[in-house]
Short mmCIF file of C-alpha atoms in Angstrom, two decimals:
data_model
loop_
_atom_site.label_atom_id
_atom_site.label_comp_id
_atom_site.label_asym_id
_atom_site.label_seq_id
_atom_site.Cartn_x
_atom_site.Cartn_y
_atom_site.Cartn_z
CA UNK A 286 66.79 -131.19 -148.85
CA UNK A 287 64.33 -133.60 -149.51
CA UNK A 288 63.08 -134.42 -146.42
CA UNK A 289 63.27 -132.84 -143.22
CA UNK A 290 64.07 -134.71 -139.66
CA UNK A 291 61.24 -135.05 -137.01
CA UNK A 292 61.48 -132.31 -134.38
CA UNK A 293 62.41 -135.02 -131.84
CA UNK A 294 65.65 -136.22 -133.47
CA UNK A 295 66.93 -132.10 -133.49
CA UNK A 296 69.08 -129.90 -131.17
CA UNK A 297 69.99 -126.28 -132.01
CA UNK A 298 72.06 -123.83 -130.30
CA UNK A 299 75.56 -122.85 -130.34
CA UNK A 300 76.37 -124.26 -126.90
CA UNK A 301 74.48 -127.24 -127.10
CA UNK A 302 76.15 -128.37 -130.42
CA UNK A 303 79.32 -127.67 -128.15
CA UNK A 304 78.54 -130.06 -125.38
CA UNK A 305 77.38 -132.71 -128.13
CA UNK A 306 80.56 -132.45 -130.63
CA UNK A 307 82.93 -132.80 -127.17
CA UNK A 308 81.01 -135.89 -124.95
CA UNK A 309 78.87 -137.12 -127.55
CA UNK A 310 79.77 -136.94 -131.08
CA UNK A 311 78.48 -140.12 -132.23
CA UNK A 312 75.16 -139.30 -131.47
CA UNK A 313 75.40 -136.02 -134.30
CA UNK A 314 74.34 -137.50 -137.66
CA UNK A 315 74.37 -134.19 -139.97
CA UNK A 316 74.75 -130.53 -138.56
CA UNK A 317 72.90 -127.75 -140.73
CA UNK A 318 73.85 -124.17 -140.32
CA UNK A 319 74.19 -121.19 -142.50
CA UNK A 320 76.63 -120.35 -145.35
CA UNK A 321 79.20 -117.89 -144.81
CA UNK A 322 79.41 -117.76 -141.13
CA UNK A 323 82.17 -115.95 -140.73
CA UNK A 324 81.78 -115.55 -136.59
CA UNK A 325 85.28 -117.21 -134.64
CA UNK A 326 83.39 -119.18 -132.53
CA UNK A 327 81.09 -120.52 -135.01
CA UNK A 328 83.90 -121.67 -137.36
CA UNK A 329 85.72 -122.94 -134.41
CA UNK A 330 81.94 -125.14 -134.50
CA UNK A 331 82.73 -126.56 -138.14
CA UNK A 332 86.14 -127.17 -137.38
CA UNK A 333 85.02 -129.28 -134.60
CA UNK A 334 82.51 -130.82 -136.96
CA UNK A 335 85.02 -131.66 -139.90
CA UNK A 336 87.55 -133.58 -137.33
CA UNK A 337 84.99 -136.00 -135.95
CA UNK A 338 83.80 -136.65 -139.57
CA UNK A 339 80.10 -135.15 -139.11
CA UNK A 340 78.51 -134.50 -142.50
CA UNK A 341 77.31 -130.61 -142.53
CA UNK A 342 74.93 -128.99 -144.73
CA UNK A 343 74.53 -125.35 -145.53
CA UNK A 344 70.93 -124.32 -146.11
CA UNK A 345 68.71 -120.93 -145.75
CA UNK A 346 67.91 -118.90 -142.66
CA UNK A 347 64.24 -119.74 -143.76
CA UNK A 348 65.21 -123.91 -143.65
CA UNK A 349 66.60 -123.44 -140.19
CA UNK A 350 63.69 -121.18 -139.02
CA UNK A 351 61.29 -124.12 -139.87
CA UNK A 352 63.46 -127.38 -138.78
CA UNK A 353 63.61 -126.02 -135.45
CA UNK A 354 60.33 -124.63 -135.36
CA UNK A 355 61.97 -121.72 -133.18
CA UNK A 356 64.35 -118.82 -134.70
CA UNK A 357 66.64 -119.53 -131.52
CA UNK A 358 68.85 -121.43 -133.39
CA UNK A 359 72.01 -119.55 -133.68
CA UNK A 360 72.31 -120.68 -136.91
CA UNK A 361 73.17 -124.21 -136.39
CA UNK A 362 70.65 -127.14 -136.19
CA UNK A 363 71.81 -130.84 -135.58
CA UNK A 364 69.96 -134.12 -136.70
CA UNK A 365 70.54 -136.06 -133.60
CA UNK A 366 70.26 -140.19 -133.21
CA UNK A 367 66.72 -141.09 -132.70
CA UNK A 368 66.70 -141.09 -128.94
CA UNK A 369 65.91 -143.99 -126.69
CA UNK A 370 63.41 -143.72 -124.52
CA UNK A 371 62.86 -145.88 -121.56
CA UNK A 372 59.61 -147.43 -119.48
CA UNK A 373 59.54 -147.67 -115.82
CA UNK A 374 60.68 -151.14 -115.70
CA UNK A 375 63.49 -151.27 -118.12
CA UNK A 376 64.65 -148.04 -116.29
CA UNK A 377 64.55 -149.93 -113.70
CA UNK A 378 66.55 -152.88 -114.86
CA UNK A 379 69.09 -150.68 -115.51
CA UNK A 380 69.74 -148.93 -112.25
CA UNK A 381 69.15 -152.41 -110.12
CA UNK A 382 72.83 -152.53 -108.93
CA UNK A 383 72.35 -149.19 -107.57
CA UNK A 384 72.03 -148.48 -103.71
CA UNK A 385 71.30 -145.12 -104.19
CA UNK A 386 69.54 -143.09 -107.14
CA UNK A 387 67.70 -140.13 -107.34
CA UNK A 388 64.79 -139.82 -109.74
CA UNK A 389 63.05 -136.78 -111.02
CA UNK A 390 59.25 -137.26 -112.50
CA UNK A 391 57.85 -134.30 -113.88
CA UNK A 392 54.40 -133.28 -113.73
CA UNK A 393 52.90 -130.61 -116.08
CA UNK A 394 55.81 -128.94 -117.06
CA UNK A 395 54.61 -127.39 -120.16
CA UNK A 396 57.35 -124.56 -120.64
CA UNK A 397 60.45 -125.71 -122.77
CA UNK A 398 62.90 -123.56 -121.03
CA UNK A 399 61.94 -125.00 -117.65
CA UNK A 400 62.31 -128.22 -118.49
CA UNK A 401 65.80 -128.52 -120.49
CA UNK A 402 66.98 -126.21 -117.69
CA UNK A 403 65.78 -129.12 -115.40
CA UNK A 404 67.69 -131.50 -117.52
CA UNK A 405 70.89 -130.03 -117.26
CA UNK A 406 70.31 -129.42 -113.94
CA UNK A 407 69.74 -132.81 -113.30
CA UNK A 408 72.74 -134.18 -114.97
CA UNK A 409 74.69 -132.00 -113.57
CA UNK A 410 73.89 -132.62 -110.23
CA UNK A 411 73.92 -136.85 -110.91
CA UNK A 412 70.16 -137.51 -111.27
CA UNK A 413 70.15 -141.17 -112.27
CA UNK A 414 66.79 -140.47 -114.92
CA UNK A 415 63.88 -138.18 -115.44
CA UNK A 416 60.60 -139.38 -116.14
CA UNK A 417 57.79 -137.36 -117.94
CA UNK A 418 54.31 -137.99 -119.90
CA UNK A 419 54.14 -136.90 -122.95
CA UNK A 420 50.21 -136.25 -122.23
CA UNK A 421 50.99 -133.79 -119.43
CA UNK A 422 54.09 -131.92 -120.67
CA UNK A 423 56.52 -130.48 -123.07
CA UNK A 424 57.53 -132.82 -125.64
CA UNK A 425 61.45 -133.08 -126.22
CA UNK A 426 61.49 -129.99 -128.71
CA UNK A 427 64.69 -128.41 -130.70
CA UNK A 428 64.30 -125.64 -127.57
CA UNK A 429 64.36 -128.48 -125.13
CA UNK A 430 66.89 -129.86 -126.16
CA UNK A 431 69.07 -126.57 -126.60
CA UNK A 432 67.82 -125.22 -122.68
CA UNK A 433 69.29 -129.03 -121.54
CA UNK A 434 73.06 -128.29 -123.05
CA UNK A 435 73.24 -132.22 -124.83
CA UNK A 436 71.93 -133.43 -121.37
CA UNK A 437 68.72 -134.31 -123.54
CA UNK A 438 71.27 -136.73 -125.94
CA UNK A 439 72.81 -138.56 -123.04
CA UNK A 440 70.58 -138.48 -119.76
CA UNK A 441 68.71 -141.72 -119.19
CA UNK A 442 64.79 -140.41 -120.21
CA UNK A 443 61.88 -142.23 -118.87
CA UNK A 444 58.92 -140.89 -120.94
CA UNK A 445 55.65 -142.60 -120.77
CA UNK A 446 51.91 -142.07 -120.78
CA UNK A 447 50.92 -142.32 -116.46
CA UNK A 448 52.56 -140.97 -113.95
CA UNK A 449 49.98 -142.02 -111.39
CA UNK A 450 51.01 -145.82 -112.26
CA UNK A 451 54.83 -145.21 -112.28
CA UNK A 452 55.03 -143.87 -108.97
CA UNK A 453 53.55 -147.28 -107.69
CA UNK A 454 55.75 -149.24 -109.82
CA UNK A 455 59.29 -147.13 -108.48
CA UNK A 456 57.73 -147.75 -105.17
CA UNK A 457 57.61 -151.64 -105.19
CA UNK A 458 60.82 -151.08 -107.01
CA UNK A 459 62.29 -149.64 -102.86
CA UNK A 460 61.75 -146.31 -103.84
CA UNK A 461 60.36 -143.63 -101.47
CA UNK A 462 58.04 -140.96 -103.81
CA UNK A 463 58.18 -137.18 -102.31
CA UNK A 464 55.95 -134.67 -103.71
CA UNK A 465 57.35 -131.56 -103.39
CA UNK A 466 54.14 -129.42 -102.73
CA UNK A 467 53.45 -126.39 -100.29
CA UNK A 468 50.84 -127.74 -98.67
CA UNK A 469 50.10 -127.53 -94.63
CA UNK A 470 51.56 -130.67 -93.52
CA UNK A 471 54.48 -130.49 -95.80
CA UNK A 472 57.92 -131.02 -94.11
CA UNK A 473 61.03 -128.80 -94.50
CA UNK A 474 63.43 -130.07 -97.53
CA UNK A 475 66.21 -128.15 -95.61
CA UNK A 476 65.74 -130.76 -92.33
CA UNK A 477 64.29 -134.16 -94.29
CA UNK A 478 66.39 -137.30 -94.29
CA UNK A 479 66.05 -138.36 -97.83
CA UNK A 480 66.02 -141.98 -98.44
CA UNK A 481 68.82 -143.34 -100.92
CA UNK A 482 66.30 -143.89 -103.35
CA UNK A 483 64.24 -141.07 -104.30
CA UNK A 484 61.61 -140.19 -106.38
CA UNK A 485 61.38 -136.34 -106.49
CA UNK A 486 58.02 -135.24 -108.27
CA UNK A 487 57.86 -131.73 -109.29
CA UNK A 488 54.71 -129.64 -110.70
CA UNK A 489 54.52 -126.80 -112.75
CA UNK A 490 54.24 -123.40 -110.84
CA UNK A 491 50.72 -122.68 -111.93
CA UNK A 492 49.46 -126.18 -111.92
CA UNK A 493 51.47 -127.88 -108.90
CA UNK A 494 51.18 -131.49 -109.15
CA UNK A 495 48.10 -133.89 -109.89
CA UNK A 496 46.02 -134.67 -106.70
CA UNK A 497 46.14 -138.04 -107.79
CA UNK A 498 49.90 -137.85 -107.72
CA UNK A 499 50.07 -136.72 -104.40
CA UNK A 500 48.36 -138.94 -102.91
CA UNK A 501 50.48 -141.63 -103.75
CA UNK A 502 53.69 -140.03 -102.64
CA UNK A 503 54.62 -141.35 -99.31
CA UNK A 504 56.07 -137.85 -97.82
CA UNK A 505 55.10 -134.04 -98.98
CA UNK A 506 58.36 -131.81 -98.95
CA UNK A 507 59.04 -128.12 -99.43
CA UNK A 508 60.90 -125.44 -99.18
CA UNK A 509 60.65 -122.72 -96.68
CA UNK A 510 61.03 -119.08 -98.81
CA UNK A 511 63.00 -116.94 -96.75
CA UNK A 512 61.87 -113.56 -98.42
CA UNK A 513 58.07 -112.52 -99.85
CA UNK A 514 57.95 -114.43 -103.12
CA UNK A 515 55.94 -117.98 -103.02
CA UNK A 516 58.11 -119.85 -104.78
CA UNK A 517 61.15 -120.74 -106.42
CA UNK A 518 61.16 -121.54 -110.43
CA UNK A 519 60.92 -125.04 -110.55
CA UNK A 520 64.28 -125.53 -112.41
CA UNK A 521 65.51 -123.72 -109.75
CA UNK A 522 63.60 -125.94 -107.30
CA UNK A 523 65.39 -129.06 -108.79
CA UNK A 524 68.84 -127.70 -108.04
CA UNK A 525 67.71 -126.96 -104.87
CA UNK A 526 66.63 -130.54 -103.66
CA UNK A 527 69.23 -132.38 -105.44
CA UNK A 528 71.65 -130.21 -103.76
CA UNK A 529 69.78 -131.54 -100.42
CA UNK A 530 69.77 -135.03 -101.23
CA UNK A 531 73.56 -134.99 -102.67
CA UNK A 532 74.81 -133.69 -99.28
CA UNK A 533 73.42 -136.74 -97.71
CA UNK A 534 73.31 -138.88 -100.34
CA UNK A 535 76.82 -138.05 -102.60
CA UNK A 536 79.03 -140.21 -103.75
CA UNK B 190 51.00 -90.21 -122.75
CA UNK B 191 53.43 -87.59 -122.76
CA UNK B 192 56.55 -89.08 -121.54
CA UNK B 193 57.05 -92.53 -121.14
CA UNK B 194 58.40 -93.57 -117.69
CA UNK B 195 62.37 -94.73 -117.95
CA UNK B 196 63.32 -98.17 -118.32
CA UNK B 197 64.85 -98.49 -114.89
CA UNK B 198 61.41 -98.13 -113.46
CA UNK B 199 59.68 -100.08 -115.16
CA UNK B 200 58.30 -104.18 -114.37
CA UNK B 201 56.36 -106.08 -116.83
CA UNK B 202 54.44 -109.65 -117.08
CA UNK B 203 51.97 -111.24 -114.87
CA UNK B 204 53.45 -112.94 -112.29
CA UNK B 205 55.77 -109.72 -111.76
CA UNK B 206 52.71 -107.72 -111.59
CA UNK B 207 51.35 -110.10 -109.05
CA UNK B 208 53.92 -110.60 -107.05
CA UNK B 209 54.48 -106.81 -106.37
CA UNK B 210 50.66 -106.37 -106.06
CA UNK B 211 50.44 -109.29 -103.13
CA UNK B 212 53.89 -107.67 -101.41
CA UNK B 213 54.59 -104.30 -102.50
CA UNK B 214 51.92 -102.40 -104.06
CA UNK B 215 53.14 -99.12 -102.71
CA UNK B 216 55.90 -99.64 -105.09
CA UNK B 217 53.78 -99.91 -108.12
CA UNK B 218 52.88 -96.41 -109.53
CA UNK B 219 50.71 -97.13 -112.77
CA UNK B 220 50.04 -100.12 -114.69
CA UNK B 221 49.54 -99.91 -118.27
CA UNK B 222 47.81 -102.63 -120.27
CA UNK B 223 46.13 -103.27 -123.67
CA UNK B 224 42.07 -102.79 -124.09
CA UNK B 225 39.90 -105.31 -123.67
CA UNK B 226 41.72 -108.29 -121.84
CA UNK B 227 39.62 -110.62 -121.20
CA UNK B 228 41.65 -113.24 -119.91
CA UNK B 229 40.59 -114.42 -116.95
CA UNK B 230 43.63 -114.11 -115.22
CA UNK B 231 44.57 -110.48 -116.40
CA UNK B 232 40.82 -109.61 -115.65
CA UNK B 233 42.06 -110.55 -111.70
CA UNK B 234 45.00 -108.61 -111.64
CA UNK B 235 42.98 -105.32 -113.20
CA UNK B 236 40.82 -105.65 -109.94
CA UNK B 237 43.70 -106.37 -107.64
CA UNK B 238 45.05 -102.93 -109.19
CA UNK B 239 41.78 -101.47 -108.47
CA UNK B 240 41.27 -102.91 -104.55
CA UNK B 241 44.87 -101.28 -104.32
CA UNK B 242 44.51 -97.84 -106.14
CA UNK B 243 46.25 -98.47 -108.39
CA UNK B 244 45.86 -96.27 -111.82
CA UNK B 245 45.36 -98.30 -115.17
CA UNK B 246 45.91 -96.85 -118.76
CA UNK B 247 45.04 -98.84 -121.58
CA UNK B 248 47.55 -97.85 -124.31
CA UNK B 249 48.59 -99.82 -127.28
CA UNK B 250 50.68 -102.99 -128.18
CA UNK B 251 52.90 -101.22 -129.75
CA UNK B 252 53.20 -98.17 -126.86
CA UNK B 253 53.62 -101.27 -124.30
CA UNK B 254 56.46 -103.23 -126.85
CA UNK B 255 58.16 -99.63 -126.81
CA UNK B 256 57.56 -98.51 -122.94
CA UNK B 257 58.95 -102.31 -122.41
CA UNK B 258 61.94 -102.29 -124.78
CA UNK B 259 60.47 -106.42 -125.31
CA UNK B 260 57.40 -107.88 -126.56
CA UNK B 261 57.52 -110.21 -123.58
CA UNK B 262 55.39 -108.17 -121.32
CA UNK B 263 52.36 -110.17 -121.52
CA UNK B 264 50.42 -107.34 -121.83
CA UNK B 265 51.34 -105.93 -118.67
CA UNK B 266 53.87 -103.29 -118.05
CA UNK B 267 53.89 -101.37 -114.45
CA UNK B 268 55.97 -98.27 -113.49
CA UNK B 269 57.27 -98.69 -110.25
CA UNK B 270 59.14 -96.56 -108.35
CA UNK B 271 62.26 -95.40 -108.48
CA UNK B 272 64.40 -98.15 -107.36
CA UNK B 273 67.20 -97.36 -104.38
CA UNK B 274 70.36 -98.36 -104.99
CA UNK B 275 72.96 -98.88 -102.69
CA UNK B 276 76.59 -98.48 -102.56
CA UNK B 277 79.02 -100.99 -100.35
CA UNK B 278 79.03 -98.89 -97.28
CA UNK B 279 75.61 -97.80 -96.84
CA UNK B 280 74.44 -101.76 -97.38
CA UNK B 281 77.17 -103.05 -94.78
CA UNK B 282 75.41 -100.30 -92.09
CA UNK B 283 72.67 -101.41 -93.00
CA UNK B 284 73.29 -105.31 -92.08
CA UNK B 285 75.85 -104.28 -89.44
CA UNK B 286 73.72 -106.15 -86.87
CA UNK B 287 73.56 -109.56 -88.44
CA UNK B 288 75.85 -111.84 -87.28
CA UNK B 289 75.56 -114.11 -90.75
CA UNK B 290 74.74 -113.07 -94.15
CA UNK B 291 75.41 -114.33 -97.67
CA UNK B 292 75.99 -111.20 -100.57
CA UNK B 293 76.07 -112.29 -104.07
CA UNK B 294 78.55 -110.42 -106.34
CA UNK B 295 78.11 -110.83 -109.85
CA UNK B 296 80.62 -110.26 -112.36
CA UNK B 297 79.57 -110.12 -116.32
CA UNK B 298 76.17 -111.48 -115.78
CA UNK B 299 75.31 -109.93 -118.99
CA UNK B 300 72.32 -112.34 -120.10
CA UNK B 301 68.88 -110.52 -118.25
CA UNK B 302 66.97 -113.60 -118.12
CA UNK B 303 70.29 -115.11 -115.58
CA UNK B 304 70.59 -111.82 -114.13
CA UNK B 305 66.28 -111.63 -113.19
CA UNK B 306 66.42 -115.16 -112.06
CA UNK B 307 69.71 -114.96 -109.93
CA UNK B 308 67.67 -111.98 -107.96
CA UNK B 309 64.84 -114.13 -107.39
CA UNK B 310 66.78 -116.89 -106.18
CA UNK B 311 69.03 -114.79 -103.93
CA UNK B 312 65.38 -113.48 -102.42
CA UNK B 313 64.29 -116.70 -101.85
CA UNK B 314 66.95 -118.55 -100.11
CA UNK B 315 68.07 -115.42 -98.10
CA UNK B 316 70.56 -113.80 -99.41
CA UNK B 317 71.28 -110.43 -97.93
CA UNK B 318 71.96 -108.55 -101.34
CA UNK B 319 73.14 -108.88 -104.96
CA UNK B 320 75.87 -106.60 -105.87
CA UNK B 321 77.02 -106.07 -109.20
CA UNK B 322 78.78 -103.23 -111.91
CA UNK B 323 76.90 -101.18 -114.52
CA UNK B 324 79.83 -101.25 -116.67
CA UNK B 325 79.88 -105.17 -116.04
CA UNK B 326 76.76 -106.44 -116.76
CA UNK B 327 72.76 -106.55 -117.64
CA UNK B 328 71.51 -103.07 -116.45
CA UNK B 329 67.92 -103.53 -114.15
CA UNK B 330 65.92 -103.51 -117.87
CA UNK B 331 61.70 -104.41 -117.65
CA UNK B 332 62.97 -107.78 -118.75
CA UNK B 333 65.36 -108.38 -115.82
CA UNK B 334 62.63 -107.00 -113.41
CA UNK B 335 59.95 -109.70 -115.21
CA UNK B 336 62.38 -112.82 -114.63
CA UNK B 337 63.15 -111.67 -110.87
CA UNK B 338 59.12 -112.24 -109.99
CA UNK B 339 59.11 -108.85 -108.14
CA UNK B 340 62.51 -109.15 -106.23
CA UNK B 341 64.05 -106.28 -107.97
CA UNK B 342 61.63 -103.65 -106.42
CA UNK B 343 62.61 -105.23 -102.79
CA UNK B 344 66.05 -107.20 -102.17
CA UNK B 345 68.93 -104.78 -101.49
CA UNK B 346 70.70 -104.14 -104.87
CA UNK B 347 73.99 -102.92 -104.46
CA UNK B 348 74.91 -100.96 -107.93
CA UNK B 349 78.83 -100.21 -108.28
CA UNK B 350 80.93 -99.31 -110.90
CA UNK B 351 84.10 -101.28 -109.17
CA UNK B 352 84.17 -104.49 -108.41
CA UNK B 353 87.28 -105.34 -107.04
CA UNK B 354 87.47 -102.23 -104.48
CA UNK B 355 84.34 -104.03 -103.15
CA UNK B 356 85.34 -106.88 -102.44
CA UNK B 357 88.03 -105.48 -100.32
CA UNK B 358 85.29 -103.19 -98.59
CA UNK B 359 83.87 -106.71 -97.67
CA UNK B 360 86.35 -108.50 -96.33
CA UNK B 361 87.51 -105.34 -94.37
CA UNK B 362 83.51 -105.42 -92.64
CA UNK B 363 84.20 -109.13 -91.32
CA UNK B 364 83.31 -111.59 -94.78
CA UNK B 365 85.08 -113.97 -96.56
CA UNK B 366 84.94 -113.36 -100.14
CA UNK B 367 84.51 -116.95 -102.10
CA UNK B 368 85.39 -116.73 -106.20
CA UNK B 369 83.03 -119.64 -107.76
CA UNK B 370 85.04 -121.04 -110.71
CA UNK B 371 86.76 -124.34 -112.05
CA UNK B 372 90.00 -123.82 -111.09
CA UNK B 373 93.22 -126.54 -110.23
CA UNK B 374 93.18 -125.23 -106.92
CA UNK B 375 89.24 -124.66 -106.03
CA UNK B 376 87.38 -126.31 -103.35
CA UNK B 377 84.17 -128.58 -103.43
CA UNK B 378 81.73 -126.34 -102.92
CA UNK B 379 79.76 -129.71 -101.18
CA UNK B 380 82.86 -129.80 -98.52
CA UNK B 381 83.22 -126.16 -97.98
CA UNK B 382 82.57 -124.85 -94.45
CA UNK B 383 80.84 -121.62 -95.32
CA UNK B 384 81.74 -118.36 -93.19
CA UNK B 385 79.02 -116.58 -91.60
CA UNK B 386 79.58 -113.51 -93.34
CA UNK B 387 80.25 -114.60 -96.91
CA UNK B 388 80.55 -112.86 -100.32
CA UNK B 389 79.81 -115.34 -103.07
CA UNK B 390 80.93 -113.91 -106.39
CA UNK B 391 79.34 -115.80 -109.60
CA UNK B 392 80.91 -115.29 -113.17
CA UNK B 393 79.42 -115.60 -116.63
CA UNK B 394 79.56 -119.32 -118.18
CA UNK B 395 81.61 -117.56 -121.31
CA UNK B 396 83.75 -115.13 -119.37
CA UNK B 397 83.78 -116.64 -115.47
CA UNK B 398 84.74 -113.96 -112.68
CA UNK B 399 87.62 -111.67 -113.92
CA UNK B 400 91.51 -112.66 -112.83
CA UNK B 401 91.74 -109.27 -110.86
CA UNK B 402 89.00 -110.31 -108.73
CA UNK B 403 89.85 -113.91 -107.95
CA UNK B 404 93.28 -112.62 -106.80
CA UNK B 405 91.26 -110.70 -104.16
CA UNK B 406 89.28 -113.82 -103.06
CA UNK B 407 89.96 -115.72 -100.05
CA UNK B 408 89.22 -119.49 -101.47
CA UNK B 409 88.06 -120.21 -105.23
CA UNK B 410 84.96 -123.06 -105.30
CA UNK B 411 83.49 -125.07 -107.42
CA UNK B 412 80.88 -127.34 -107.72
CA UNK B 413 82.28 -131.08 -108.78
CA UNK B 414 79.73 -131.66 -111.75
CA UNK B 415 78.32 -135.77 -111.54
CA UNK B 416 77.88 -135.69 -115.60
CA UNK B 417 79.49 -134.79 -118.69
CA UNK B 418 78.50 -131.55 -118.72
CA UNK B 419 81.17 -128.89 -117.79
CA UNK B 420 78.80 -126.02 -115.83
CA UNK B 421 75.40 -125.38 -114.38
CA UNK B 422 73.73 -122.29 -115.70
CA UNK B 423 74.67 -119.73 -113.40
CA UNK B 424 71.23 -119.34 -111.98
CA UNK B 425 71.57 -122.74 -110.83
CA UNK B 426 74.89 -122.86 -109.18
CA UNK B 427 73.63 -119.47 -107.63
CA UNK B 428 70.67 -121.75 -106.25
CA UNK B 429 72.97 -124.47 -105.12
CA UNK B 430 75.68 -122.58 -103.20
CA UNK B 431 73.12 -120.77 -101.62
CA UNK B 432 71.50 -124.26 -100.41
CA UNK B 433 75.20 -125.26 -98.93
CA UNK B 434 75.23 -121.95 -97.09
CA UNK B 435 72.11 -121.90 -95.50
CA UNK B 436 72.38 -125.50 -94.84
CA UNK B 437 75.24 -124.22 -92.51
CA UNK B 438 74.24 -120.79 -91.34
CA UNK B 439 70.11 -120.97 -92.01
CA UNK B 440 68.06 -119.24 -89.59
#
């Protein structure tokens, strides 16, 4: 090969790959794996890759190692469309006819795992975008991308470089920004009315969120623990409070 | 050290460490760490272990990557005591008093980092128990006990070897046994009115919840995904019907 792709146009993963070749398959534009994989579910992969016409290339262990920059590949790495990323306002733009639209902005979340679990999550559960700095995260790696199950391919992304500023500008936009924070005048997630168009900020669990960011949100939520650990994961968190909001807010 | 301690007593990683430290450091035996840490974090815990009593051997990397089983342990690895398990009858007398309580069942959770998390979710949002099969999933290894953030050593863990006999020991004590899968027939798991007493039995995203079990159940539920995406990640469906319950039945 003569040149490899940028880390930010890869996925990787068996089950990723999956989700891509069956909702997305025009966004694949070369799949690399391994020769001789004999494994039934991994030619059942090529198959799938040879009837939508998607060129693949067999290369070393070593190549995929390196493209991925993670040996969590399962032997297949995929050279996805460059993505598009949006800005607040042409995010914007494209949800205006909404009524209703929940938003997730991310704050800190530095661990890979976390936050392509929070992607899927967030698809899953019909967040309309999630917003992130590249300054004060995890950029959209192969491992991302593999943790989010294609989500990462398809799920409107809203990365930019302040956070501080984009709350303000979802807030003119009618949006209502909740930081979801333990803090003592926090309300209950469990009992708040969320407004139809949220803004749901969530911090890493060492860092929390920016005090700057806080103070812009108009409400503090959080979740009561029921048992003796602090917290939930905050991928877990997300499920939670989009579960919340969907039960008041679901199509 | 003579004899290493076995795996089913054994925690590892920080924030286990911590958590047990702040909620149950009866629990915790000995910890065993590398020489000179000088983090300033793992300096903190090594005097929380101290305050508490706690004895501290400094062994190797390579005696904590083999006492561990995993190099994940962050230089941390803490015997803890032997962990009680119980079977279905002892854990219904023991909740025979509660009018409402939600028991997870989990059937070929075989993935430890799903299997750690699902316990520290279930502790969180209340659930009463997690019951699950030896011969049907992760056993309790170090790197189950890391991802559960200290649950492990104090939510009631049910250990079986038969699942489907159990679920008929539940529904004979008063709950409604509720199979989580994709099926023509399942129920939106946002519409469902949740019994009091319910056992909520999650699959694997491979294998789902075996057909000799979902006879037994009384409904099958799903969660109607808003995406393209077929499934959450177990974890996070476990998170989300948990939300719908308590929502309903919350203290």
């Amino acid at each position: 090969m003569k040149r490899l792709p940028p880390k930010d146009q890869l996925t990787m993963g068996i089950h990723a790959l999956h989700s891509l070749l069956l909702h997305a398959p025009d966004r694949i534009l070369h799949v690399f794996t391994k020769p001789t994989e004999t494994q039934k579910r991994k030619g059942a992969l090529l198959d799938l890759c040879k009837e939508k016409g998607i060129p693949v290339s067999f290369v070393s262990l070593e190549t995929l190692d390196h493209m991925a920059g993670s040996d969590s590949h399962q032997s297949f790495v995929a050279h996805v469309q460059g993505r598009h990323f949006y800005d607040v306002d042409s995010f914007l733009e494209r949800i205006e006819e909404e009524s209703k639209a929940i938003v997730l902005m991310l704050d800190q979340i530095f661990d890979p795992q976390n936050f392509g679990s929070i992607l899927r999550t967030a698809e899953c559960l019909g967040a309309a975008g999630v917003v992130w700095s590249k300054n004060r995260g995890s950029d959209l790696t192969p491992v991302v991308a593999k943790a989010s199950s294609g989500a990462s391919e398809w799920l409107p992304l809203i990365r930019i470089s302040n956070l501080a500023e984009a709350v303000t500008q979802f807030q003119d936009d009618g949006f209502k920004a909740l930081a979801t924070t333990l803090a003592p005048h926090s309300q209950d997630g469990f009992k708040f009315s969320f407004h139809q168009k949220t803004l749901l900020i969530l911090g890493s669990e060492g860092e929390g969120i920016q005090p700057l960011i806080q103070k812009r949100a108009d409400s503090l939520i959080s979740l009561p623990m029921q048992g003796k650990i602090e917290s939930l994961n905050v991928a877990q968190a997300a499920a939670v409070f989009l579960t919340l909001y969907q039960m008041q807010n679901g199509k």
